[in-house]
PDB file of C-alpha atoms in Angstrom:
ATOM      1  CA  MET A 790     -34.488  10.726  -6.330  1.00 58.00           C
ATOM      2  CA  ALA A 791     -32.944  11.082  -9.785  1.00 64.00           C
ATOM      3  CA  LYS A 792     -29.317  10.085 -10.288  1.00 68.00           C
ATOM      4  CA  LYS A 793     -26.956  12.794 -11.432  1.00 65.00           C
ATOM      5  CA  LYS A 794     -25.646  12.053 -14.912  1.00 67.00           C
ATOM      6  CA  THR A 795     -21.880  11.506 -14.916  1.00 59.00           C
ATOM      7  CA  THR A 796     -20.087  13.627 -17.471  1.00 64.00           C
ATOM      8  CA  LEU A 797     -16.668  13.092 -19.002  1.00 64.00           C
ATOM      9  CA  LYS A 798     -15.406  16.009 -16.889  1.00 66.00           C
ATOM     10  CA  ASP A 799     -16.634  14.262 -13.716  1.00 71.00           C
ATOM     11  CA  ALA A 800     -14.942  10.995 -14.688  1.00 83.00           C
ATOM     12  CA  ARG A 801     -11.517  12.489 -15.408  1.00 91.00           C
ATOM     13  CA  PRO A 802      -9.131  12.918 -12.464  1.00 95.00           C
ATOM     14  CA  ASP A 803      -7.459  16.275 -12.015  1.00 96.00           C
ATOM     15  CA  TRP A 804      -3.711  16.392 -12.649  1.00 97.00           C
ATOM     16  CA  ASP A 805      -2.715  15.930  -8.993  1.00 97.00           C
ATOM     17  CA  ASP A 806      -4.926  12.856  -8.601  1.00 97.00           C
ATOM     18  CA  TYR A 807      -3.733  11.495 -11.934  1.00 98.00           C
ATOM     19  CA  PHE A 808      -0.021  11.694 -11.068  1.00 98.00           C
ATOM     20  CA  LEU A 809      -0.527  10.505  -7.476  1.00 98.00           C
ATOM     21  CA  GLU A 810      -2.462   7.508  -8.781  1.00 98.00           C
ATOM     22  CA  ILE A 811       0.440   6.711 -11.106  1.00 98.00           C
ATOM     23  CA  ALA A 812       2.817   7.052  -8.130  1.00 98.00           C
ATOM     24  CA  SER A 813       0.689   4.546  -6.197  1.00 98.00           C
ATOM     25  CA  ILE A 814       0.942   2.098  -9.109  1.00 98.00           C
ATOM     26  CA  VAL A 815       4.727   2.634  -9.261  1.00 98.00           C
ATOM     27  CA  ALA A 816       4.842   1.871  -5.506  1.00 98.00           C
ATOM     28  CA  LYS A 817       3.524  -1.634  -6.204  1.00 97.00           C
ATOM     29  CA  ARG A 818       6.995  -2.502  -7.584  1.00 96.00           C
ATOM     30  CA  ALA A 819       8.620  -1.664  -4.218  1.00 95.00           C
ATOM     31  CA  THR A 820      10.481  -4.425  -2.424  1.00 92.00           C
ATOM     32  CA  CYS A 821      10.462  -2.791   1.026  1.00 91.00           C
ATOM     33  CA  LEU A 822       8.767  -4.851   3.722  1.00 90.00           C
ATOM     34  CA  ARG A 823       7.739  -1.827   5.827  1.00 89.00           C
ATOM     35  CA  ARG A 824       6.288   0.674   3.376  1.00 92.00           C
ATOM     36  CA  LYS A 825       5.731   0.781  -0.376  1.00 96.00           C
ATOM     37  CA  VAL A 826       6.434   4.235  -1.819  1.00 97.00           C
ATOM     38  CA  GLY A 827       6.256   5.475  -5.394  1.00 98.00           C
ATOM     39  CA  ALA A 828       7.471   8.710  -6.965  1.00 98.00           C
ATOM     40  CA  VAL A 829       6.790  10.375 -10.314  1.00 98.00           C
ATOM     41  CA  VAL A 830       8.747  13.396 -11.551  1.00 98.00           C
ATOM     42  CA  VAL A 831       6.658  15.634 -13.812  1.00 98.00           C
ATOM     43  CA  LYS A 832       7.312  18.766 -15.837  1.00 98.00           C
ATOM     44  CA  ASN A 833       4.729  20.535 -17.971  1.00 97.00           C
ATOM     45  CA  ARG A 834       2.294  17.686 -17.254  1.00 97.00           C
ATOM     46  CA  ARG A 835       4.704  15.132 -18.754  1.00 98.00           C
ATOM     47  CA  ILE A 836       6.245  12.265 -16.801  1.00 98.00           C
ATOM     48  CA  LEU A 837      10.042  12.452 -16.839  1.00 98.00           C
ATOM     49  CA  CYS A 838      10.895   9.493 -14.608  1.00 98.00           C
ATOM     50  CA  THR A 839       9.619   7.289 -11.811  1.00 98.00           C
ATOM     51  CA  GLY A 840      11.056   5.517  -8.786  1.00 98.00           C
ATOM     52  CA  TYR A 841      10.024   3.158  -6.034  1.00 97.00           C
ATOM     53  CA  ASN A 842      11.742   2.119  -2.841  1.00 96.00           C
ATOM     54  CA  GLY A 843      13.917  -0.950  -3.052  1.00 93.00           C
ATOM     55  CA  THR A 844      17.448  -2.257  -3.155  1.00 93.00           C
ATOM     56  CA  PRO A 845      20.031  -1.174  -5.720  1.00 93.00           C
ATOM     57  CA  THR A 846      20.457  -3.275  -8.848  1.00 93.00           C
ATOM     58  CA  GLY A 847      22.337  -6.467  -8.040  1.00 94.00           C
ATOM     59  CA  ILE A 848      21.608  -6.350  -4.293  1.00 92.00           C
ATOM     60  CA  THR A 849      19.349  -8.972  -2.729  1.00 92.00           C
ATOM     61  CA  HIS A 850      15.841  -7.615  -2.211  1.00 89.00           C
ATOM     62  CA  CYS A 851      14.548  -7.145   1.324  1.00 88.00           C
ATOM     63  CA  ILE A 852      11.744  -9.566   0.450  1.00 87.00           C
ATOM     64  CA  THR A 853      14.461 -12.265   0.334  1.00 91.00           C
ATOM     65  CA  ALA A 854      17.071 -10.945   2.800  1.00 90.00           C
ATOM     66  CA  GLY A 855      14.692  -9.607   5.445  1.00 90.00           C
ATOM     67  CA  CYS A 856      14.590  -6.157   6.974  1.00 90.00           C
ATOM     68  CA  LEU A 857      17.351  -5.173   9.383  1.00 89.00           C
ATOM     69  CA  ARG A 858      15.366  -2.129  10.512  1.00 89.00           C
ATOM     70  CA  GLN A 859      12.425  -4.379  11.429  1.00 89.00           C
ATOM     71  CA  GLN A 860      14.693  -6.812  13.258  1.00 89.00           C
ATOM     72  CA  LEU A 861      16.261  -3.967  15.266  1.00 91.00           C
ATOM     73  CA  LYS A 862      12.844  -2.340  15.852  1.00 90.00           C
ATOM     74  CA  VAL A 863      14.024   0.980  14.386  1.00 91.00           C
ATOM     75  CA  PRO A 864      11.126   3.493  14.341  1.00 88.00           C
ATOM     76  CA  SER A 865       9.999   4.911  11.023  1.00 83.00           C
ATOM     77  CA  GLY A 866      11.877   8.067  10.104  1.00 81.00           C
ATOM     78  CA  GLU A 867      15.066   7.108  11.967  1.00 84.00           C
ATOM     79  CA  ARG A 868      18.417   5.479  11.144  1.00 88.00           C
ATOM     80  CA  HIS A 869      18.012   5.415   7.358  1.00 82.00           C
ATOM     81  CA  GLU A 870      21.559   4.112   6.989  1.00 85.00           C
ATOM     82  CA  LEU A 871      20.395   0.751   8.371  1.00 86.00           C
ATOM     83  CA  CYS A 872      18.456  -0.052   5.214  1.00 89.00           C
ATOM     84  CA  ARG A 873      19.411  -2.105   2.162  1.00 90.00           C
ATOM     85  CA  GLY A 874      17.167  -0.036  -0.063  1.00 90.00           C
ATOM     86  CA  LEU A 875      16.903   3.377  -1.604  1.00 95.00           C
ATOM     87  CA  HIS A 876      13.862   5.592  -1.241  1.00 96.00           C
ATOM     88  CA  ALA A 877      11.503   6.150  -4.165  1.00 98.00           C
ATOM     89  CA  GLU A 878      12.628   9.773  -4.555  1.00 98.00           C
ATOM     90  CA  GLN A 879      16.281   8.704  -4.631  1.00 97.00           C
ATOM     91  CA  ASN A 880      15.580   6.105  -7.305  1.00 98.00           C
ATOM     92  CA  ALA A 881      13.629   8.637  -9.392  1.00 98.00           C
ATOM     93  CA  LEU A 882      16.509  11.143  -9.214  1.00 98.00           C
ATOM     94  CA  LEU A 883      19.020   8.418 -10.059  1.00 97.00           C
ATOM     95  CA  GLN A 884      16.960   7.276 -13.048  1.00 97.00           C
ATOM     96  CA  ALA A 885      16.841  10.836 -14.353  1.00 98.00           C
ATOM     97  CA  SER A 886      20.601  11.140 -13.940  1.00 97.00           C
ATOM     98  CA  TYR A 887      21.312   7.733 -15.489  1.00 97.00           C
ATOM     99  CA  TYR A 888      19.305   8.570 -18.593  1.00 97.00           C
ATOM    100  CA  GLY A 889      20.338  12.239 -18.802  1.00 98.00           C
ATOM    101  CA  ILE A 890      16.892  13.666 -18.113  1.00 98.00           C
ATOM    102  CA  PRO A 891      16.996  17.261 -16.815  1.00 97.00           C
ATOM    103  CA  ILE A 892      14.524  17.677 -13.956  1.00 98.00           C
ATOM    104  CA  GLU A 893      15.246  21.211 -12.749  1.00 98.00           C
ATOM    105  CA  GLY A 894      11.995  23.089 -12.182  1.00 98.00           C
ATOM    106  CA  SER A 895       9.858  19.957 -12.074  1.00 98.00           C
ATOM    107  CA  THR A 896       7.306  18.648  -9.588  1.00 98.00           C
ATOM    108  CA  ILE A 897       7.616  15.322  -7.807  1.00 98.00           C
ATOM    109  CA  TYR A 898       4.515  13.362  -6.831  1.00 98.00           C
ATOM    110  CA  ILE A 899       5.154  10.923  -3.985  1.00 98.00           C
ATOM    111  CA  THR A 900       2.874   8.573  -2.103  1.00 98.00           C
ATOM    112  CA  ASN A 901       4.545   9.692   1.172  1.00 96.00           C
ATOM    113  CA  GLN A 902       6.242  12.862   2.384  1.00 97.00           C
ATOM    114  CA  PRO A 903      10.007  12.682   1.850  1.00 97.00           C
ATOM    115  CA  CYS A 904      12.454  12.076   4.675  1.00 94.00           C
ATOM    116  CA  SER A 905      15.120  14.678   5.478  1.00 94.00           C
ATOM    117  CA  ILE A 906      17.751  12.920   3.322  1.00 95.00           C
ATOM    118  CA  CYS A 907      15.431  12.855   0.309  1.00 97.00           C
ATOM    119  CA  ALA A 908      14.323  16.437   0.966  1.00 98.00           C
ATOM    120  CA  LYS A 909      17.953  17.588   0.724  1.00 98.00           C
ATOM    121  CA  MET A 910      18.385  15.654  -2.531  1.00 98.00           C
ATOM    122  CA  LEU A 911      15.200  17.108  -4.002  1.00 98.00           C
ATOM    123  CA  ILE A 912      16.373  20.608  -3.101  1.00 98.00           C
ATOM    124  CA  ASN A 913      19.720  20.136  -4.848  1.00 98.00           C
ATOM    125  CA  ALA A 914      18.085  18.454  -7.854  1.00 98.00           C
ATOM    126  CA  GLY A 915      16.106  21.631  -8.495  1.00 98.00           C
ATOM    127  CA  ILE A 916      12.656  20.226  -7.749  1.00 98.00           C
ATOM    128  CA  LYS A 917      10.267  23.181  -7.372  1.00 98.00           C
ATOM    129  CA  GLU A 918       7.268  21.425  -5.796  1.00 98.00           C
ATOM    130  CA  VAL A 919       6.536  18.267  -3.824  1.00 98.00           C
ATOM    131  CA  VAL A 920       3.023  16.794  -3.870  1.00 98.00           C
ATOM    132  CA  VAL A 921       2.246  13.915  -1.492  1.00 98.00           C
ATOM    133  CA  SER A 922      -0.764  11.835  -0.559  1.00 97.00           C
ATOM    134  CA  GLU A 923       0.431  10.767   2.914  1.00 94.00           C
ATOM    135  CA  GLY A 924       2.687  12.132   5.634  1.00 90.00           C
ATOM    136  CA  TYR A 925       5.913  10.791   7.168  1.00 88.00           C
ATOM    137  CA  PRO A 926       7.321  11.340  10.670  1.00 85.00           C
ATOM    138  CA  ASP A 927      10.202  13.662   9.751  1.00 89.00           C
ATOM    139  CA  LYS A 928       9.728  17.310  10.747  1.00 94.00           C
ATOM    140  CA  LEU A 929      13.278  18.174   9.701  1.00 95.00           C
ATOM    141  CA  ALA A 930      12.362  17.349   6.087  1.00 96.00           C
ATOM    142  CA  LEU A 931       9.498  19.840   6.263  1.00 97.00           C
ATOM    143  CA  ASP A 932      11.832  22.453   7.730  1.00 97.00           C
ATOM    144  CA  PHE A 933      14.354  21.923   4.899  1.00 98.00           C
ATOM    145  CA  LEU A 934      11.727  22.172   2.162  1.00 98.00           C
ATOM    146  CA  ASN A 935      10.241  25.273   3.769  1.00 97.00           C
ATOM    147  CA  GLU A 936      13.617  26.971   4.154  1.00 98.00           C
ATOM    148  CA  ALA A 937      14.503  26.194   0.520  1.00 98.00           C
ATOM    149  CA  GLN A 938      11.112  27.639  -0.492  1.00 98.00           C
ATOM    150  CA  ILE A 939       9.988  24.417  -2.117  1.00 98.00           C
ATOM    151  CA  ARG A 940       6.233  24.117  -2.072  1.00 97.00           C
ATOM    152  CA  LEU A 941       4.865  21.010  -0.350  1.00 97.00           C
ATOM    153  CA  ARG A 942       1.232  20.083  -0.873  1.00 97.00           C
ATOM    154  CA  ARG A 943      -0.679  17.187   0.593  1.00 96.00           C
ATOM    155  CA  VAL A 944      -3.508  15.990  -1.644  1.00 94.00           C
ATOM    156  CA  ARG A 945      -6.277  13.480  -0.860  1.00 76.00           C
TER     157      ARG A 945
END
């Protein structure tokens, strides 16, 4: 059986795969012990900012301090206030704010579906679309995004 010749078009990822792959690379910087998440904010196919989950600047990383949520056996998607870190989406929004980057009308690519807290922040930041590669156990987040008419797509 003859092998199909690979063309340049076949070798290039589509835009969703491209930005989600970048988000997965960003996630490698995460310092969370439970889940590594990356986020990339994009407008007109240009990256505006990125974020990964981890502690604020100047705060001891969970890798060193340990995870209170793990110690207390808090299920994923619950009691977010018992965490030293910020979520990837939060860090991306904060980076945009810190550097004065307008993100209204942009798309955010995230390795995981946002939680309800992040969903509310994305709504108020003017994000128009959320593209994820994996889910997250937070139905309320989906309800918020749906009610705010923000498109959520799961790719991969």
